[in-house]
Short mmCIF file of C-alpha atoms in Angstrom, two decimals:
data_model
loop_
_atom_site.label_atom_id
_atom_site.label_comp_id
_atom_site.label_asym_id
_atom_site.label_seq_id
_atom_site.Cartn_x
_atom_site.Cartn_y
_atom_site.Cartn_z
CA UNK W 1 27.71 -1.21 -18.85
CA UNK W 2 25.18 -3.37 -16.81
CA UNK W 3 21.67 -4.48 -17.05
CA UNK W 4 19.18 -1.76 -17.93
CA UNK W 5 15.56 -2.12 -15.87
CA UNK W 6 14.28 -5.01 -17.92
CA UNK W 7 17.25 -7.16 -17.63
CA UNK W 8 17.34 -6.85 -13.57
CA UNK W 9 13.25 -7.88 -14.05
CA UNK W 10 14.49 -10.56 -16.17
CA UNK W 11 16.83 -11.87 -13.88
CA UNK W 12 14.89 -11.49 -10.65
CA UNK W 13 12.27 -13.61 -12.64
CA UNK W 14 14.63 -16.61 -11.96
CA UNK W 15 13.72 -16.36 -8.32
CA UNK W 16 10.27 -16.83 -8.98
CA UNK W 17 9.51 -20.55 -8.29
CA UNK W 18 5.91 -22.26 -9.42
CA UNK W 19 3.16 -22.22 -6.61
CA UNK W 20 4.35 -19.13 -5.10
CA UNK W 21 1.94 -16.24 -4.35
CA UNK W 22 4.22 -13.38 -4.75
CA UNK W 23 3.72 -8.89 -4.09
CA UNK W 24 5.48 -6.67 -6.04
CA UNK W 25 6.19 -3.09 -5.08
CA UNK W 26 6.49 -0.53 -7.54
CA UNK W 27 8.67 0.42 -10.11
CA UNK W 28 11.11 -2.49 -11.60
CA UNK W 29 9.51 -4.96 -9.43
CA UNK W 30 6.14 -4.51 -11.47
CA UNK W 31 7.97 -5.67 -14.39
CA UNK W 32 9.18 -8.28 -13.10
CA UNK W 33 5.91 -10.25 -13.99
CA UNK W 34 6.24 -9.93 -17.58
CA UNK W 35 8.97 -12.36 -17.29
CA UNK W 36 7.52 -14.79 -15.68
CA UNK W 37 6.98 -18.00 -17.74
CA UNK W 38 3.57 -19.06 -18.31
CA UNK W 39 3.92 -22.39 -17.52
CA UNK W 40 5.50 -21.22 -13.96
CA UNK W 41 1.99 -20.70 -12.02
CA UNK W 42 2.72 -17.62 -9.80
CA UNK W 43 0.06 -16.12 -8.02
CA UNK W 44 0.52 -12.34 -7.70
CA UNK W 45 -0.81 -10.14 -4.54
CA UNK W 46 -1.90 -6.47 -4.60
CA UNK W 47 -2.06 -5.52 -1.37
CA UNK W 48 -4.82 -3.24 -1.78
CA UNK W 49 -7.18 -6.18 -1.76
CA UNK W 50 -6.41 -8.77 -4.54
CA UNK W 51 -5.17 -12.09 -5.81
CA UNK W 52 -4.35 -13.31 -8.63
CA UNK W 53 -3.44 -10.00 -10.53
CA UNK W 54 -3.29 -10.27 -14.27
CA UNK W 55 -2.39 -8.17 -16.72
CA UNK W 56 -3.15 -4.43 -17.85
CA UNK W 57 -6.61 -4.22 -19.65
CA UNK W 58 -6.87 -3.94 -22.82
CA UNK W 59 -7.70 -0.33 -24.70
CA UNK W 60 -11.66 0.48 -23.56
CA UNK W 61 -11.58 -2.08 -20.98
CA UNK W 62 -10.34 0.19 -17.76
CA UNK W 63 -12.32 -0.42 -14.99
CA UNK W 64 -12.05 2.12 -12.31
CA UNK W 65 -13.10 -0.86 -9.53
CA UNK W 66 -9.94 -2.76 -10.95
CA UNK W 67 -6.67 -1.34 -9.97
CA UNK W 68 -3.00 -1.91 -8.65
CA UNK W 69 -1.65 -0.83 -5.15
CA UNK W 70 0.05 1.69 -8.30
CA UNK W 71 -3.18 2.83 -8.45
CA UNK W 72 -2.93 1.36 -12.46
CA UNK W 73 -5.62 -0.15 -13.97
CA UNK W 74 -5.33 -4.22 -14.07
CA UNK W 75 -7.33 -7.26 -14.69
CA UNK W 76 -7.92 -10.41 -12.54
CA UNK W 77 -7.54 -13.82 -13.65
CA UNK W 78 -9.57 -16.75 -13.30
CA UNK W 79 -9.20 -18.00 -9.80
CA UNK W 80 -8.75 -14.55 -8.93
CA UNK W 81 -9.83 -13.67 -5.48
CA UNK W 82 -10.79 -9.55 -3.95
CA UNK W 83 -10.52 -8.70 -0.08
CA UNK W 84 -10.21 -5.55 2.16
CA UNK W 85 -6.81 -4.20 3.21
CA UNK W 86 -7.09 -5.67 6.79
CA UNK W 87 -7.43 -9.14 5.18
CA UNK W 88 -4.76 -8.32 2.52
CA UNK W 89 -2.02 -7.65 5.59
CA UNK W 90 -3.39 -10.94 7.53
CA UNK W 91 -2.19 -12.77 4.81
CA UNK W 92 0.93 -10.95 4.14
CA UNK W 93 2.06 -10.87 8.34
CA UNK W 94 1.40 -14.43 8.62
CA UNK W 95 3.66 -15.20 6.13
CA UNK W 96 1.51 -16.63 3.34
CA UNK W 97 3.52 -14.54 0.67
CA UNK W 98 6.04 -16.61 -0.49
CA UNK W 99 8.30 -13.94 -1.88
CA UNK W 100 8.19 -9.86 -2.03
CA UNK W 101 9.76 -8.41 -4.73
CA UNK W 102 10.89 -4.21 -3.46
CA UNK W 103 12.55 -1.00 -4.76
CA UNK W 104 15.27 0.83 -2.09
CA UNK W 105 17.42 3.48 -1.81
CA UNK W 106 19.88 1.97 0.25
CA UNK W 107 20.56 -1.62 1.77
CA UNK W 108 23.06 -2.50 4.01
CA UNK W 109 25.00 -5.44 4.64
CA UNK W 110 22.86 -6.71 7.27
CA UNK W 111 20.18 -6.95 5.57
CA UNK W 112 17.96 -3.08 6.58
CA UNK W 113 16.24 -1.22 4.07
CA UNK W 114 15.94 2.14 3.46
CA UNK W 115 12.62 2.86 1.00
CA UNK W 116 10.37 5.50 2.08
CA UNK W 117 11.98 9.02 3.06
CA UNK W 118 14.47 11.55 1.98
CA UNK W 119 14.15 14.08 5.17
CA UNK W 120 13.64 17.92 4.25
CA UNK W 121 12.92 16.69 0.34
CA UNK W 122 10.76 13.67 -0.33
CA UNK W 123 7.36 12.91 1.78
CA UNK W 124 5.29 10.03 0.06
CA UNK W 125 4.61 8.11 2.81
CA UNK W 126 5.77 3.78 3.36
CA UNK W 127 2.51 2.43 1.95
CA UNK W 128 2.58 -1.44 2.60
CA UNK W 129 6.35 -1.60 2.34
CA UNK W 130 7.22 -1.66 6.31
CA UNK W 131 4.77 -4.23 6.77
CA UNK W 132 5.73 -6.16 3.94
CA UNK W 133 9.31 -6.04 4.85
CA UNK W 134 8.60 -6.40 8.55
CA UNK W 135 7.07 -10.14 7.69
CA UNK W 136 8.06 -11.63 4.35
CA UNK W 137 10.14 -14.39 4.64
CA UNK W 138 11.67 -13.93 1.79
CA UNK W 139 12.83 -10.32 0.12
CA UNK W 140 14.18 -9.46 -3.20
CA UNK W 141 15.85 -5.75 -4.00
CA UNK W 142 15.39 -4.47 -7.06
CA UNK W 143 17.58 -1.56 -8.08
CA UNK W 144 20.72 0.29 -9.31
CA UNK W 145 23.98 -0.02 -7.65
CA UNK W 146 24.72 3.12 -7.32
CA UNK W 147 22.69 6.26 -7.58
CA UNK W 148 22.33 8.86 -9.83
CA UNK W 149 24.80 11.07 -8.05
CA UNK W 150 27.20 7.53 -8.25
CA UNK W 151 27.10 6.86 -4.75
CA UNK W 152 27.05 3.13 -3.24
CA UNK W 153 23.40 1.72 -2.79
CA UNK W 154 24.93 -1.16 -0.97
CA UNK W 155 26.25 0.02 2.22
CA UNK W 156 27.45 -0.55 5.69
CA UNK W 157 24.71 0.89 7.60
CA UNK W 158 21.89 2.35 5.94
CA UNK W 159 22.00 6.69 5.78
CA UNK W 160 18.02 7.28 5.33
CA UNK W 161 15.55 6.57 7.47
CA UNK W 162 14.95 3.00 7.38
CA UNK W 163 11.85 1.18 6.15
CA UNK W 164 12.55 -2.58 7.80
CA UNK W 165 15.88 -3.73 9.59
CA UNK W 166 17.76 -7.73 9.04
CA UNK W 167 14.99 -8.46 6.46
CA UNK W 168 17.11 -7.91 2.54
CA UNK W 169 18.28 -11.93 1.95
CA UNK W 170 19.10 -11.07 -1.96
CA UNK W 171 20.07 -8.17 -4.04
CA UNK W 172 19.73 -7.67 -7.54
CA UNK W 173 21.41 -4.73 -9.61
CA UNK W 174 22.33 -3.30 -12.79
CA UNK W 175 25.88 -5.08 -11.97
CA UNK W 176 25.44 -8.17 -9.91
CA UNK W 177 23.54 -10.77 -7.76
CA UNK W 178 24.55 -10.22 -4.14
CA UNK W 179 23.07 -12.12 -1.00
CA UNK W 180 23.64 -10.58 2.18
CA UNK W 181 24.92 -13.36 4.45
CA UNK W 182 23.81 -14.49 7.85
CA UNK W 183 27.25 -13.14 9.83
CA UNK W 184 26.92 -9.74 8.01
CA UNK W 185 28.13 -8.83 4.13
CA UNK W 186 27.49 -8.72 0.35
CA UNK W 187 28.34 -12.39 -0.56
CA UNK W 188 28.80 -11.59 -4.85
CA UNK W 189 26.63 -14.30 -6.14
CA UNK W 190 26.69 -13.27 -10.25
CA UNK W 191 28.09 -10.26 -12.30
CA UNK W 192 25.92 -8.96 -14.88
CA UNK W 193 27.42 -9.95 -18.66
CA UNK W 194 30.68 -8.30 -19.18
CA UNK W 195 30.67 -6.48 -15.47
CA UNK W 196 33.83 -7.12 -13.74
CA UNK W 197 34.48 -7.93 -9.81
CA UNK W 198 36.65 -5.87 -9.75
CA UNK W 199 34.00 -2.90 -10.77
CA UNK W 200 31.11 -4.37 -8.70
CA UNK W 201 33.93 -3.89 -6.04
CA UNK W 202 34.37 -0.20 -6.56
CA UNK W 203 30.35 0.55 -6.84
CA UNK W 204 29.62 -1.54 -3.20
CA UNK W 205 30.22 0.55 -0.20
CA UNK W 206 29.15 -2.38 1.81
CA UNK W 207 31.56 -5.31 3.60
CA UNK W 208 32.00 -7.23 0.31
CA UNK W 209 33.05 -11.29 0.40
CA UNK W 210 34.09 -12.48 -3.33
CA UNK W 211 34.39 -16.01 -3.79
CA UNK W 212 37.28 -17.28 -5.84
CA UNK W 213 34.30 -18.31 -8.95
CA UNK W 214 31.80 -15.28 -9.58
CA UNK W 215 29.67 -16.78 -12.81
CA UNK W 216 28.21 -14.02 -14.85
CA UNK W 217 24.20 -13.91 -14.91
CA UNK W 218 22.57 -16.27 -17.43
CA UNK W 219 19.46 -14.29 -18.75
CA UNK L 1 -37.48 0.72 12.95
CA UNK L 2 -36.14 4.18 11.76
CA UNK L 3 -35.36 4.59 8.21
CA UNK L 4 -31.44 4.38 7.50
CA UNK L 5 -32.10 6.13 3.91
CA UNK L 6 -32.02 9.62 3.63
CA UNK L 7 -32.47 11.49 0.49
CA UNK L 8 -28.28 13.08 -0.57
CA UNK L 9 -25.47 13.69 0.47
CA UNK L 10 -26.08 17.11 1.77
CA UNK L 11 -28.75 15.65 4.36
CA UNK L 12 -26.71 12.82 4.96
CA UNK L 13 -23.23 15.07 6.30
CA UNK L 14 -25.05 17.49 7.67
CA UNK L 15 -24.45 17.61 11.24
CA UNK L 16 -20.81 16.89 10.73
CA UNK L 17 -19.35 19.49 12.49
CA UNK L 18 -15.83 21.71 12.43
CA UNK L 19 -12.99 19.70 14.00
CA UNK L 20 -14.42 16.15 13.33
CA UNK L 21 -12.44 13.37 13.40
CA UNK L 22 -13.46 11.50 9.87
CA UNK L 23 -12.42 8.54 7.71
CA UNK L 24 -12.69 8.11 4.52
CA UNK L 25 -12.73 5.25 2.26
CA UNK L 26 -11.08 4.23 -0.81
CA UNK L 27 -7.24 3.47 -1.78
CA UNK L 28 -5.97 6.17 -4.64
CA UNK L 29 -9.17 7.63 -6.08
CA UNK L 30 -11.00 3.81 -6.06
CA UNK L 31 -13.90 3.38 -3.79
CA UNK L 32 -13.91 7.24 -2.64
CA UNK L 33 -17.12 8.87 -1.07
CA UNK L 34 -17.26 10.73 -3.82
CA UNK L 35 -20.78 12.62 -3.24
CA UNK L 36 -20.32 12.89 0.67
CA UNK L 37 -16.67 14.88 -0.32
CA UNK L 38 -18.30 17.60 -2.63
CA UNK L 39 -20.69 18.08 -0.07
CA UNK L 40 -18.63 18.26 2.35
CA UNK L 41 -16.92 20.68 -0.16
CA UNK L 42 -19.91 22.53 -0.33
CA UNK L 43 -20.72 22.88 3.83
CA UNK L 44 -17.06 23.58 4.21
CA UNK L 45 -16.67 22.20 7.52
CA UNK L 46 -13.21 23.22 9.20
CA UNK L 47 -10.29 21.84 11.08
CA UNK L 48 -11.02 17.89 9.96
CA UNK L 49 -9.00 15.52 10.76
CA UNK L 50 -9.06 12.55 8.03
CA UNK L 51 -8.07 9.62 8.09
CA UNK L 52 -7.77 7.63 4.78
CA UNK L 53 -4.82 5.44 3.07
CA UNK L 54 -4.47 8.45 0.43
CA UNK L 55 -5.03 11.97 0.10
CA UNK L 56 -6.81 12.22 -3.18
CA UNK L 57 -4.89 14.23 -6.29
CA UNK L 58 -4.74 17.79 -6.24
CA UNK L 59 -8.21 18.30 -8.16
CA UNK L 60 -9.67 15.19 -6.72
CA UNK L 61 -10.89 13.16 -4.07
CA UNK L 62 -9.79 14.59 -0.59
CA UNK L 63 -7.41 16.77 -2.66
CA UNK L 64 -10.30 19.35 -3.29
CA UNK L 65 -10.59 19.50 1.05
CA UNK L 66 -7.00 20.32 1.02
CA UNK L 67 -7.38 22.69 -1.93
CA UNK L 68 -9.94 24.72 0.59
CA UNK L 69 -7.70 24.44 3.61
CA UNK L 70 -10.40 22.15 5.48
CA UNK L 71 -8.23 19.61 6.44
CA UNK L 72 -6.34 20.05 9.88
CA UNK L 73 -4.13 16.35 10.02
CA UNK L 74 -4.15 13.97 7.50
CA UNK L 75 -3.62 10.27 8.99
CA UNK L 76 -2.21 8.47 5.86
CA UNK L 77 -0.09 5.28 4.93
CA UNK L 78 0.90 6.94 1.06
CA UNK L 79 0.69 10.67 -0.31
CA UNK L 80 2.36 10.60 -2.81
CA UNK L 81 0.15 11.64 -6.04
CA UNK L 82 -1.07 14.71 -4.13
CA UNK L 83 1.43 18.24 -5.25
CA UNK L 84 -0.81 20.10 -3.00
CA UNK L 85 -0.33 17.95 -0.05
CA UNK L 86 3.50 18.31 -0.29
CA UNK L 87 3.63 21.37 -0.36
CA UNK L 88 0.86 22.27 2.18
CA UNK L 89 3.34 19.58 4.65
CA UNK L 90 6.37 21.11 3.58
CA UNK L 91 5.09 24.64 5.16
CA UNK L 92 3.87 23.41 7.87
CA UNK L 93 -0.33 24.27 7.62
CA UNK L 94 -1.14 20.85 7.37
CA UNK L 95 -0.71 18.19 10.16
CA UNK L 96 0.23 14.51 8.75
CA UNK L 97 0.97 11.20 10.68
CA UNK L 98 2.29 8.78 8.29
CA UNK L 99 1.33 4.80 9.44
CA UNK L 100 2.52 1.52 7.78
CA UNK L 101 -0.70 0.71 5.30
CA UNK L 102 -1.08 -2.57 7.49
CA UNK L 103 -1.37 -1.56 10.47
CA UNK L 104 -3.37 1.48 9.53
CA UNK L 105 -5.64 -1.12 8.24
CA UNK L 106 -5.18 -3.14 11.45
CA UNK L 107 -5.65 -0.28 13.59
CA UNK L 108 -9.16 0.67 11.81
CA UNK L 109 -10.29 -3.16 12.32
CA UNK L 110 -9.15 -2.84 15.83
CA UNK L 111 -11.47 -0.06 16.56
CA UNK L 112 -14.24 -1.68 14.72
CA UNK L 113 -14.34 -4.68 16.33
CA UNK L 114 -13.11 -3.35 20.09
CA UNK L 115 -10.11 -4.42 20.43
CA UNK L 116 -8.12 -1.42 21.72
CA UNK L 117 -4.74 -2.51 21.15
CA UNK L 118 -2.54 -5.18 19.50
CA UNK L 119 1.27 -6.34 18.20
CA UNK L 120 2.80 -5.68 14.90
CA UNK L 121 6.52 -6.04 13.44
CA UNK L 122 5.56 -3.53 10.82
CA UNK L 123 7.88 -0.73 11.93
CA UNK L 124 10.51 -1.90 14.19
CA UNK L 125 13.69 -0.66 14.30
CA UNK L 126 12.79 2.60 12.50
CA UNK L 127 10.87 5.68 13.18
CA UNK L 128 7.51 4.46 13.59
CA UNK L 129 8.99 2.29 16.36
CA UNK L 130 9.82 5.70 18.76
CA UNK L 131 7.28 6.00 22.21
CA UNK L 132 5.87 2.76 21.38
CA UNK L 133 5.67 -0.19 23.63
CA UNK L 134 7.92 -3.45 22.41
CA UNK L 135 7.80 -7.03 23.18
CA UNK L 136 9.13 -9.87 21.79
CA UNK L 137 6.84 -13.29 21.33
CA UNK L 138 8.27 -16.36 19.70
CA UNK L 139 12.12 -14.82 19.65
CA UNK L 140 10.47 -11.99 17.44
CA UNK L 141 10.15 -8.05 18.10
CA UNK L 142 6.71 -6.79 18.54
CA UNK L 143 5.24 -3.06 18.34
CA UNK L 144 2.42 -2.22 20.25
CA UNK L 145 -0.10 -0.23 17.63
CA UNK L 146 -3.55 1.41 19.41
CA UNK L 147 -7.01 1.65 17.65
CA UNK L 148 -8.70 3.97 15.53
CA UNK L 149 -12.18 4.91 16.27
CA UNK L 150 -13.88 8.22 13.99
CA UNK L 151 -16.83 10.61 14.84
CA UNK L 152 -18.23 9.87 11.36
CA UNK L 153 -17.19 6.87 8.92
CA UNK L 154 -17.86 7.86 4.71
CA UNK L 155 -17.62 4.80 3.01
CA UNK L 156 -18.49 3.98 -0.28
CA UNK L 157 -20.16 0.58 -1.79
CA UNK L 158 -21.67 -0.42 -5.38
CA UNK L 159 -24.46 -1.93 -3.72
CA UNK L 160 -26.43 -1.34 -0.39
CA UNK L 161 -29.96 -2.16 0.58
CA UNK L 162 -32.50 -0.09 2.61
CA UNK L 163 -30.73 -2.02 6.02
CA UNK L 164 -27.70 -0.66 5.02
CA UNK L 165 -25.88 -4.13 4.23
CA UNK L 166 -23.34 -3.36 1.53
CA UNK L 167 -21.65 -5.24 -1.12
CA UNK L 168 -18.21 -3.64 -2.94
CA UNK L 169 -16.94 -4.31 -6.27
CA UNK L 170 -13.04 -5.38 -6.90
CA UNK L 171 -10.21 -3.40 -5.62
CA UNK L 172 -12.55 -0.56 -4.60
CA UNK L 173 -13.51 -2.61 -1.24
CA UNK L 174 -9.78 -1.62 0.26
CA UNK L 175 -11.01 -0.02 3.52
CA UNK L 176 -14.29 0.83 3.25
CA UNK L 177 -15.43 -2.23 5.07
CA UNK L 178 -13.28 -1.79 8.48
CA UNK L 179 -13.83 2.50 8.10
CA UNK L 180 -17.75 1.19 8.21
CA UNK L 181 -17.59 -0.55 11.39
CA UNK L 182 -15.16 2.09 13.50
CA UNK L 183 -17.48 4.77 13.09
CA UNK L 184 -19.53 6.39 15.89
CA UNK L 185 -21.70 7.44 12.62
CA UNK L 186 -21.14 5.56 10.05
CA UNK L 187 -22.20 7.07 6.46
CA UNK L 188 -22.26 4.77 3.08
CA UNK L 189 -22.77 6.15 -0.10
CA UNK L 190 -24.01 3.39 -2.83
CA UNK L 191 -23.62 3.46 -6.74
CA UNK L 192 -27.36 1.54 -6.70
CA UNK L 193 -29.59 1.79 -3.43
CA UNK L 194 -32.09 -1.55 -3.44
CA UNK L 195 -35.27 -2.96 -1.09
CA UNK L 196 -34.12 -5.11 1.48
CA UNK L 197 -34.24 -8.53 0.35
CA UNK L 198 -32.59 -7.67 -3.03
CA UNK L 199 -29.16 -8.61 -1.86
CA UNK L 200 -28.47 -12.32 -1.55
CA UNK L 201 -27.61 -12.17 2.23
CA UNK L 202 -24.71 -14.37 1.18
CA UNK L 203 -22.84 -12.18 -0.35
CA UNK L 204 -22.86 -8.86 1.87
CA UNK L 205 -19.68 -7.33 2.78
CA UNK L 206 -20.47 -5.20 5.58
CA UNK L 207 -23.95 -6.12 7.49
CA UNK L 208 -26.17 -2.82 8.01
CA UNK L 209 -26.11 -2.98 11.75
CA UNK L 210 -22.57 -0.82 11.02
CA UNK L 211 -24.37 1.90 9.08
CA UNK L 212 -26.14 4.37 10.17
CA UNK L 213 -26.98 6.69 6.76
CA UNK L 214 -27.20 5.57 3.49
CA UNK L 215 -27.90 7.52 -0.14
CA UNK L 216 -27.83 6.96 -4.06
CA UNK L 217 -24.93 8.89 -4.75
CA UNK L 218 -26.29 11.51 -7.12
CA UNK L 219 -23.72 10.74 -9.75
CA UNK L 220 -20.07 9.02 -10.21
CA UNK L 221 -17.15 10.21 -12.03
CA UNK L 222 -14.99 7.12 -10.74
CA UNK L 223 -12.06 8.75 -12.26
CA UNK L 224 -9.22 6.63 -12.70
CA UNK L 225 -5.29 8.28 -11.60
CA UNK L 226 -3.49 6.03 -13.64
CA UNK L 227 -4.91 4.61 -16.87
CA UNK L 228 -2.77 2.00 -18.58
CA UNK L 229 -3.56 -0.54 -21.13
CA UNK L 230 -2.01 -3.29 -22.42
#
């Protein structure tokens, strides 16, 4: 039961309000932007030197000069405009981002963020992420609520090594909407269609404050 | 004045020497020195220490330096694409410091423009924080991040004139133009190599009084890592 990938991209969409200039990290994030209503005008930032993103090419039109901070091939719009990386983190420390869109591993109820290492197993390195998260105003999780293994994504404290601390505001999983709350906690915002509380309960580690109406999700 | 143009890449690396402290443009395998990294290849020059955003792919980019053990440390901000560099970490051969991608960025500017230190929030509160100086300005938490100077700088531009002023094209400027200007020697390589006076002065990136050397690269591949269409 729950949302599958393009249903938390779907709903995360909803966030998105027109004007903003918005990064998205990898993964579900990316697809966030296909559900993004035309008529919404979103400005999307690649940090490795680009704004106003548009969509893949099409089939013969890859251009090695025109990629992702995926490293995927993409397209620019008109309006578009192409920088270095210095320039590309001015804009994103000063707070000219309106909204970041990330993956994690873990969250906790305060708000930290745990994205970039698994000691003794995984070694990939926290690309833009800790400077993204250490200077958005505004952050959006994207992921499961539990792992594969079923353990809680939404915890207490976070168990990895953390990529940004009291920077999550909203979380959006397979099973709910969750905001962490100024004074600590998951507030439950939405259930995904047909998810209980009472599951969304079981699944959050995490201090969790349910309020007496929990609407499900409208997608 | 003394030319700026030499004749390949070969003539143009060719007093780097073992143990060199390098960067190395491009972010994934876009706006990479290709020619000056097979040449470098081919001199095999020892004990480097590079610092770029990525690591190349395993057959690839800086990947082929790691394939020939002549990379020492790797100063990255993502190295993830690379098998070779995982594994090569995991056993403990090569050296890797790991930096946010902004302040890497940040830092490289900082050395290119001589400022040796400034503040960042990119970091605090985790690892990257540890043996670092904090302050707080404005109610906010501060790191204090140094700069990063190299003994040679290999960038990479589509254009460049016989001055050495360059001009990139999309996403493959990334950090060629801050690598440029925090080199002791700096060293572009150009897709097209012009007279002065062909580039509208307008328009150039990074002015020539940041490079030192600049070729023709002999040929491009441009390979892209991750193709997708719509």
């Amino acid at each position: 039961m729950g949302l599958d990938k393009y249903g938390i991209a779907k709903r995360i969409a909803q966030e998105v309000k027109s004007g903003y200039y918005v990064n998205l990290g990898i993964g579900i994030p990316t697809l966030v932007a296909n559900y993004i209503p035309p008529e919404k005008q979103v400005i999307l930032q690649s940090e490795n030197g680009l704004l106003g993103m548009g969509p893949f090419p099409e089939k013969g039109e890859e251009d090695p000069d025109m990629i992702n901070a995926g490293k995927q091939t993409i397209t620019a719009l008109k309006g578009a405009a192409l920088f270095d990386s210095a320039e590309s983190f001015a804009m994103i420390r000063s707070g000219k981002i309106n909204l970041t869109i990330l993956g994690a591993m873990e969250v906790s109820d305060t708000g930290d963020i745990a994205n970039w290492k698994i000691p003794g197993k995984m070694v990939k390195g926290m690309g833009g992420a800790m400077d993204l998260v250490a200077s958005a105003n505004n952050i959006i999780v994207a992921m499961q609520h539990k792992s594969k293994e079923g353990e809680s994504k939404l915890l207490h404290a976070c168990t990895l090594p953390l990529t940004g601390i009291k920077c999550v505001k909203k979380i959006v999983t397979d099973l709910a909407v969750l905001e962490v709350m100024q004074e600590g906690g998951f507030k439950l915002v939405e259930r995904a269609p047909g998810v209980s509380v009472e599951e969304i309960k079981l699944a959050t580690e995490g201090r969790l404050w349910v309020p007496e109406q929990v609407p499900e999700m409208v997608l | 004045m003394i030319s700026k143009v030499v004749a390949n890449a070969d003539i143009a690396i060719a007093d780097i020497p073992d143990n060199a402290i390098l960067m190395v443009g491009g972010f994934g395998l876009s706006g990479i020195p290709e020619n000056c990294i097979s040449a470098l290849l081919k001199k095999g020059v020892k004990g480097l220490t590079c610092i770029s955003n990525n690591a190349g792919v395993a057959d690839f980019g800086l990947g082929l330096l790691l394939q020939q053990h002549q990379i020492k440390k790797m100063i990255s901000s993502y190295v993830g694409e690379n098998e070779e560099f995982e594994r090569q970490l995991l056993s403990g051969v090569l050296e890797v410091e790991l930096i946010p991608q902004g302040t890497l960025a940040e830092r490289i500017r900082a050395g290119g423009a001589g400022i040796p230190a400034f503040f960042t929030p990119a970091g605090v509160g985790t690892e990257v924080q540890e043996g670092k100086e904090l302050r707080e300005f404005n109610g906010k938490m501060y790191l204090m991040e140094h700069w990063l100077r190299s003994d040679f700088s290999l960038v990479k531009a589509w254009k460049g004139d016989t001055q050495g002023n360059l001009i990139y094209k999309g996403t493959s400027r990334n950090f060629n133009p801050m690598m440029a200007a925090a080199g002791k020697i700096t060293i572009a390589e150009v897709e097209e190599l012009v007279p002065a006076g062909e580039l509208d002065a307008n328009f150039i990136h990074t002015p020539g009084v940041y490079v030192h050397r600049i070729f023709q690269g002999a040929k491009y591949e441009k390979r892209i890592e991750n193709r997708t269409t719509r």
